[in-house]
Amino acid sequence: MRRRFGRLAAAAYVVLIGALAVAGAVHERAAYYLVAVALTLPAGAFALPAMYGGYAVISAIGGIWLPVARPDGEEAAWLSTGSAALNVAALTCAAIVNVALAERVLRRRHPSHH
């Protein structure tokens, strides 16, 4: 029973982080991303630079073929969508890494509970 609860809690944690990241993308608010990064520490420390670096890569590579801004000066839809998807993926991956790290620590502390 304890193991099932642990897996359910881990899944809920990953879903929560994914939902925060999606909310950040949909509402275009940094606060959602920052809460998700804070909740994913320590792995979130790697997600944040991946998000910013990934944006630069998407913009640079995509900008070879497509304009990065609309005529009105706003960011192009393909760039907004691509960076939002990257943010969701990076934060969700950070949550999954944290779950794996937590399971590893728990296994070391309680070796009989595989």
Tab-separated table of N, CA and C in Angstrom:
chain	number	residue	atom	x	y	z
A	1	MET	N	0.826	-1.195	0.000
A	1	MET	CA	0.000	0.000	0.000
A	1	MET	C	0.872	1.261	0.000
A	2	ARG	N	1.921	1.247	0.815
A	2	ARG	CA	2.808	2.407	0.896
A	2	ARG	C	3.471	2.671	-0.452
A	3	ARG	N	3.863	1.592	-1.114
A	3	ARG	CA	4.518	1.734	-2.412
A	3	ARG	C	3.559	2.333	-3.443
A	4	ARG	N	2.299	1.888	-3.414
A	4	ARG	CA	1.297	2.409	-4.339
A	4	ARG	C	1.067	3.897	-4.079
A	5	PHE	N	0.997	4.292	-2.813
A	5	PHE	CA	0.814	5.700	-2.465
A	5	PHE	C	2.006	6.518	-2.953
A	6	GLY	N	3.204	5.967	-2.806
A	6	GLY	CA	4.405	6.661	-3.267
A	6	GLY	C	4.382	6.885	-4.765
A	7	ARG	N	3.965	5.883	-5.495
A	7	ARG	CA	3.887	6.033	-6.957
A	7	ARG	C	2.805	7.036	-7.349
A	8	LEU	N	1.685	7.010	-6.649
A	8	LEU	CA	0.610	7.960	-6.912
A	8	LEU	C	1.067	9.383	-6.598
A	9	ALA	N	1.769	9.555	-5.483
A	9	ALA	CA	2.284	10.878	-5.124
A	9	ALA	C	3.303	11.356	-6.156
A	10	ALA	N	4.158	10.464	-6.623
A	10	ALA	CA	5.154	10.827	-7.635
A	10	ALA	C	4.466	11.247	-8.931
A	11	ALA	N	3.456	10.504	-9.339
A	11	ALA	CA	2.721	10.847	-10.561
A	11	ALA	C	2.002	12.187	-10.398
A	12	ALA	N	1.402	12.409	-9.232
A	12	ALA	CA	0.701	13.674	-8.988
A	12	ALA	C	1.681	14.843	-9.029
A	13	TYR	N	2.876	14.644	-8.498
A	13	TYR	CA	3.911	15.679	-8.525
A	13	TYR	C	4.297	16.026	-9.962
A	14	VAL	N	4.524	15.021	-10.774
A	14	VAL	CA	4.890	15.261	-12.175
A	14	VAL	C	3.752	15.962	-12.912
A	15	VAL	N	2.525	15.546	-12.670
A	15	VAL	CA	1.360	16.181	-13.311
A	15	VAL	C	1.227	17.637	-12.851
A	16	LEU	N	1.442	17.890	-11.560
A	16	LEU	CA	1.375	19.257	-11.041
A	16	LEU	C	2.397	20.152	-11.732
A	17	ILE	N	3.614	19.682	-11.863
A	17	ILE	CA	4.660	20.469	-12.521
A	17	ILE	C	4.298	20.704	-13.984
A	18	GLY	N	3.836	19.667	-14.661
A	18	GLY	CA	3.408	19.818	-16.050
A	18	GLY	C	2.269	20.820	-16.176
A	19	ALA	N	1.329	20.776	-15.249
A	19	ALA	CA	0.190	21.699	-15.286
A	19	ALA	C	0.644	23.140	-15.053
A	20	LEU	N	1.576	23.334	-14.138
A	20	LEU	CA	2.115	24.683	-13.919
A	20	LEU	C	2.822	25.198	-15.170
A	21	ALA	N	3.579	24.329	-15.810
A	21	ALA	CA	4.289	24.727	-17.031
A	21	ALA	C	3.308	25.052	-18.155
A	22	VAL	N	2.270	24.251	-18.293
A	22	VAL	CA	1.249	24.531	-19.317
A	22	VAL	C	0.536	25.845	-19.002
A	23	ALA	N	0.234	26.071	-17.727
A	23	ALA	CA	-0.401	27.336	-17.342
A	23	ALA	C	0.501	28.520	-17.685
A	24	GLY	N	1.786	28.366	-17.454
A	24	GLY	CA	2.727	29.420	-17.816
A	24	GLY	C	2.729	29.687	-19.304
A	25	ALA	N	2.641	28.624	-20.078
A	25	ALA	CA	2.630	28.763	-21.537
A	25	ALA	C	1.326	29.396	-22.024
A	26	VAL	N	0.216	28.934	-21.506
A	26	VAL	CA	-1.090	29.424	-21.959
A	26	VAL	C	-1.305	30.882	-21.562
A	27	HIS	N	-0.977	31.200	-20.316
A	27	HIS	CA	-1.209	32.557	-19.810
A	27	HIS	C	-0.027	33.494	-20.044
A	28	GLU	N	1.067	32.931	-20.547
A	28	GLU	CA	2.288	33.692	-20.798
A	28	GLU	C	2.705	34.491	-19.571
A	29	ARG	N	2.788	33.776	-18.436
A	29	ARG	CA	3.168	34.388	-17.167
A	29	ARG	C	4.373	33.647	-16.590
A	30	ALA	N	5.403	34.399	-16.308
A	30	ALA	CA	6.624	33.814	-15.755
A	30	ALA	C	6.409	33.227	-14.366
A	31	ALA	N	5.441	33.736	-13.625
A	31	ALA	CA	5.218	33.266	-12.254
A	31	ALA	C	4.955	31.763	-12.214
A	32	TYR	N	4.186	31.251	-13.156
A	32	TYR	CA	3.915	29.815	-13.183
A	32	TYR	C	5.208	29.027	-13.397
A	33	TYR	N	6.022	29.511	-14.315
A	33	TYR	CA	7.297	28.839	-14.577
A	33	TYR	C	8.204	28.891	-13.352
A	34	LEU	N	8.241	30.038	-12.693
A	34	LEU	CA	9.115	30.175	-11.525
A	34	LEU	C	8.687	29.260	-10.387
A	35	VAL	N	7.384	29.124	-10.175
A	35	VAL	CA	6.897	28.198	-9.150
A	35	VAL	C	7.284	26.763	-9.534
A	36	ALA	N	7.121	26.424	-10.795
A	36	ALA	CA	7.487	25.081	-11.254
A	36	ALA	C	8.981	24.839	-11.084
A	37	VAL	N	9.807	25.819	-11.403
A	37	VAL	CA	11.251	25.671	-11.221
A	37	VAL	C	11.568	25.475	-9.744
A	38	ALA	N	10.971	26.280	-8.879
A	38	ALA	CA	11.216	26.162	-7.440
A	38	ALA	C	10.812	24.785	-6.917
A	39	LEU	N	9.686	24.281	-7.404
A	39	LEU	CA	9.209	22.966	-6.948
A	39	LEU	C	10.004	21.801	-7.535
A	40	THR	N	10.778	22.080	-8.564
A	40	THR	CA	11.569	21.009	-9.172
A	40	THR	C	13.039	21.053	-8.769
A	41	LEU	N	13.386	21.916	-7.844
A	41	LEU	CA	14.782	21.895	-7.389
A	41	LEU	C	15.067	20.561	-6.725
A	42	PRO	N	16.169	19.934	-6.951
A	42	PRO	CA	17.388	20.430	-7.558
A	42	PRO	C	17.427	20.340	-9.085
A	43	ALA	N	16.661	19.464	-9.695
A	43	ALA	CA	16.733	19.313	-11.155
A	43	ALA	C	16.274	20.573	-11.881
A	44	GLY	N	15.421	21.358	-11.253
A	44	GLY	CA	14.958	22.598	-11.855
A	44	GLY	C	16.085	23.581	-12.112
A	45	ALA	N	17.176	23.433	-11.371
A	45	ALA	CA	18.342	24.299	-11.599
A	45	ALA	C	18.928	24.067	-12.985
A	46	PHE	N	18.708	22.892	-13.536
A	46	PHE	CA	19.167	22.596	-14.896
A	46	PHE	C	18.087	22.906	-15.930
A	47	ALA	N	16.840	22.859	-15.514
A	47	ALA	CA	15.735	23.133	-16.435
A	47	ALA	C	15.710	24.605	-16.844
A	48	LEU	N	15.974	25.492	-15.901
A	48	LEU	CA	15.902	26.924	-16.198
A	48	LEU	C	16.887	27.348	-17.287
A	49	PRO	N	18.176	26.992	-17.180
A	49	PRO	CA	19.078	27.354	-18.277
A	49	PRO	C	18.728	26.640	-19.587
A	50	ALA	N	18.176	25.437	-19.494
A	50	ALA	CA	17.758	24.726	-20.705
A	50	ALA	C	16.625	25.478	-21.399
A	51	MET	N	15.738	26.063	-20.609
A	51	MET	CA	14.632	26.818	-21.174
A	51	MET	C	15.141	28.065	-21.900
A	52	TYR	N	16.015	28.813	-21.257
A	52	TYR	CA	16.537	30.028	-21.884
A	52	TYR	C	17.465	29.709	-23.055
A	53	GLY	N	18.323	28.736	-22.867
A	53	GLY	CA	19.212	28.338	-23.959
A	53	GLY	C	18.456	27.734	-25.114
A	54	GLY	N	17.436	26.952	-24.799
A	54	GLY	CA	16.604	26.344	-25.836
A	54	GLY	C	15.870	27.382	-26.652
A	55	TYR	N	15.405	28.433	-25.986
A	55	TYR	CA	14.736	29.521	-26.705
A	55	TYR	C	15.693	30.137	-27.726
A	56	ALA	N	16.922	30.379	-27.293
A	56	ALA	CA	17.907	30.979	-28.197
A	56	ALA	C	18.181	30.070	-29.393
A	57	VAL	N	18.273	28.768	-29.143
A	57	VAL	CA	18.530	27.813	-30.231
A	57	VAL	C	17.340	27.752	-31.184
A	58	ILE	N	16.136	27.655	-30.632
A	58	ILE	CA	14.938	27.604	-31.483
A	58	ILE	C	14.842	28.872	-32.332
A	59	SER	N	15.073	30.002	-31.704
A	59	SER	CA	14.999	31.278	-32.406
A	59	SER	C	16.053	31.383	-33.506
A	60	ALA	N	17.273	30.963	-33.192
A	60	ALA	CA	18.360	31.075	-34.169
A	60	ALA	C	18.160	30.131	-35.347
A	61	ILE	N	17.830	28.882	-35.053
A	61	ILE	CA	17.683	27.902	-36.134
A	61	ILE	C	16.416	28.180	-36.943
A	62	GLY	N	15.308	28.389	-36.259
A	62	GLY	CA	14.061	28.688	-36.971
A	62	GLY	C	14.120	29.995	-37.719
A	63	GLY	N	14.877	30.952	-37.159
A	63	GLY	CA	15.003	32.253	-37.789
A	63	GLY	C	15.722	32.223	-39.128
A	64	ILE	N	16.386	31.112	-39.404
A	64	ILE	CA	17.033	30.959	-40.718
A	64	ILE	C	15.971	30.916	-41.815
A	65	TRP	N	14.843	30.254	-41.516
A	65	TRP	CA	13.805	30.065	-42.530
A	65	TRP	C	12.573	30.932	-42.335
A	66	LEU	N	12.305	31.308	-41.094
A	66	LEU	CA	11.074	32.046	-40.788
A	66	LEU	C	11.391	33.302	-39.992
A	67	PRO	N	10.587	34.340	-40.149
A	67	PRO	CA	10.802	35.536	-39.328
A	67	PRO	C	10.461	35.236	-37.864
A	68	VAL	N	11.248	35.784	-36.942
A	68	VAL	CA	11.008	35.542	-35.517
A	68	VAL	C	10.003	36.532	-34.930
A	69	ALA	N	9.650	37.550	-35.697
A	69	ALA	CA	8.671	38.529	-35.233
A	69	ALA	C	7.634	38.781	-36.323
A	70	ARG	N	6.426	39.092	-35.881
A	70	ARG	CA	5.359	39.465	-36.805
A	70	ARG	C	5.573	40.914	-37.223
A	71	PRO	N	4.882	41.355	-38.254
A	71	PRO	CA	5.031	42.754	-38.690
A	71	PRO	C	4.730	43.779	-37.588
A	72	ASP	N	3.851	43.412	-36.644
A	72	ASP	CA	3.523	44.350	-35.562
A	72	ASP	C	4.565	44.339	-34.436
A	73	GLY	N	5.614	43.531	-34.602
A	73	GLY	CA	6.681	43.478	-33.613
A	73	GLY	C	6.537	42.390	-32.570
A	74	GLU	N	5.383	41.759	-32.506
A	74	GLU	CA	5.173	40.667	-31.553
A	74	GLU	C	5.937	39.424	-32.000
A	75	GLU	N	6.206	38.549	-31.054
A	75	GLU	CA	6.904	37.300	-31.357
A	75	GLU	C	6.070	36.428	-32.292
A	76	ALA	N	6.727	35.792	-33.240
A	76	ALA	CA	6.043	34.908	-34.183
A	76	ALA	C	5.406	33.734	-33.435
A	77	ALA	N	4.268	33.295	-33.928
A	77	ALA	CA	3.525	32.214	-33.277
A	77	ALA	C	4.349	30.929	-33.203
A	78	TRP	N	5.100	30.616	-34.248
A	78	TRP	CA	5.890	29.383	-34.234
A	78	TRP	C	6.935	29.428	-33.130
A	79	LEU	N	7.486	30.606	-32.858
A	79	LEU	CA	8.500	30.737	-31.817
A	79	LEU	C	7.869	30.648	-30.427
A	80	SER	N	6.737	31.284	-30.257
A	80	SER	CA	6.017	31.203	-28.970
A	80	SER	C	5.628	29.769	-28.656
A	81	THR	N	5.085	29.091	-29.647
A	81	THR	CA	4.648	27.710	-29.463
A	81	THR	C	5.830	26.788	-29.199
A	82	GLY	N	6.884	26.959	-29.969
A	82	GLY	CA	8.064	26.120	-29.792
A	82	GLY	C	8.720	26.310	-28.439
A	83	SER	N	8.843	27.549	-27.999
A	83	SER	CA	9.480	27.787	-26.706
A	83	SER	C	8.581	27.322	-25.560
A	84	ALA	N	7.268	27.467	-25.716
A	84	ALA	CA	6.345	26.982	-24.690
A	84	ALA	C	6.425	25.463	-24.560
A	85	ALA	N	6.483	24.772	-25.687
A	85	ALA	CA	6.609	23.307	-25.655
A	85	ALA	C	7.923	22.889	-25.002
A	86	LEU	N	8.990	23.600	-25.306
A	86	LEU	CA	10.282	23.312	-24.690
A	86	LEU	C	10.219	23.519	-23.183
A	87	ASN	N	9.592	24.601	-22.739
A	87	ASN	CA	9.474	24.874	-21.306
A	87	ASN	C	8.712	23.773	-20.585
A	88	VAL	N	7.599	23.351	-21.172
A	88	VAL	CA	6.808	22.279	-20.572
A	88	VAL	C	7.642	20.997	-20.502
A	89	ALA	N	8.328	20.666	-21.575
A	89	ALA	CA	9.151	19.452	-21.597
A	89	ALA	C	10.290	19.532	-20.583
A	90	ALA	N	10.975	20.667	-20.503
A	90	ALA	CA	12.106	20.805	-19.583
A	90	ALA	C	11.654	20.683	-18.133
A	91	LEU	N	10.568	21.323	-17.789
A	91	LEU	CA	10.096	21.273	-16.402
A	91	LEU	C	9.527	19.905	-16.042
A	92	THR	N	8.828	19.280	-16.976
A	92	THR	CA	8.311	17.942	-16.724
A	92	THR	C	9.457	16.952	-16.565
A	93	CYS	N	10.475	17.075	-17.397
A	93	CYS	CA	11.654	16.211	-17.265
A	93	CYS	C	12.352	16.433	-15.929
A	94	ALA	N	12.422	17.678	-15.483
A	94	ALA	CA	13.032	17.964	-14.184
A	94	ALA	C	12.268	17.268	-13.059
A	95	ALA	N	10.939	17.282	-13.153
A	95	ALA	CA	10.126	16.601	-12.142
A	95	ALA	C	10.377	15.100	-12.170
A	96	ILE	N	10.474	14.532	-13.345
A	96	ILE	CA	10.736	13.090	-13.470
A	96	ILE	C	12.108	12.749	-12.913
A	97	VAL	N	13.100	13.586	-13.182
A	97	VAL	CA	14.445	13.365	-12.631
A	97	VAL	C	14.399	13.421	-11.108
A	98	ASN	N	13.657	14.373	-10.549
A	98	ASN	CA	13.536	14.451	-9.093
A	98	ASN	C	12.899	13.202	-8.505
A	99	VAL	N	11.883	12.679	-9.166
A	99	VAL	CA	11.247	11.447	-8.698
A	99	VAL	C	12.254	10.304	-8.709
A	100	ALA	N	13.021	10.202	-9.789
A	100	ALA	CA	14.028	9.141	-9.877
A	100	ALA	C	15.093	9.305	-8.794
A	101	LEU	N	15.521	10.537	-8.553
A	101	LEU	CA	16.502	10.779	-7.494
A	101	LEU	C	15.942	10.424	-6.122
A	102	ALA	N	14.701	10.791	-5.866
A	102	ALA	CA	14.070	10.480	-4.580
A	102	ALA	C	13.951	8.974	-4.383
A	103	GLU	N	13.556	8.264	-5.429
A	103	GLU	CA	13.454	6.807	-5.325
A	103	GLU	C	14.816	6.178	-5.042
A	104	ARG	N	15.833	6.714	-5.668
A	104	ARG	CA	17.186	6.189	-5.451
A	104	ARG	C	17.637	6.421	-4.010
A	105	VAL	N	17.375	7.601	-3.483
A	105	VAL	CA	17.733	7.906	-2.101
A	105	VAL	C	16.967	7.007	-1.143
A	106	LEU	N	15.676	6.823	-1.379
A	106	LEU	CA	14.867	5.969	-0.513
A	106	LEU	C	15.327	4.520	-0.560
A	107	ARG	N	15.713	4.051	-1.740
A	107	ARG	CA	16.219	2.675	-1.862
A	107	ARG	C	17.502	2.488	-1.065
A	108	ARG	N	18.345	3.496	-1.061
A	108	ARG	CA	19.602	3.399	-0.314
A	108	ARG	C	19.348	3.413	1.191
A	109	ARG	N	18.362	4.184	1.608
A	109	ARG	CA	18.040	4.258	3.045
A	109	ARG	C	17.314	3.025	3.536
A	110	HIS	N	16.491	2.448	2.691
A	110	HIS	CA	15.690	1.278	3.050
A	110	HIS	C	15.876	0.187	1.988
A	111	PRO	N	17.010	-0.492	1.996
A	111	PRO	CA	17.304	-1.446	0.930
A	111	PRO	C	16.316	-2.612	0.837
A	112	SER	N	15.599	-2.930	1.890
A	112	SER	CA	14.657	-4.051	1.809
A	112	SER	C	13.358	-3.695	1.108
A	113	HIS	N	13.113	-2.430	0.860
A	113	HIS	CA	11.866	-1.981	0.200
A	113	HIS	C	12.116	-1.678	-1.263
A	114	HIS	N	12.381	-2.640	-2.064
A	114	HIS	CA	12.668	-2.436	-3.494
A	114	HIS	C	11.453	-1.894	-4.126
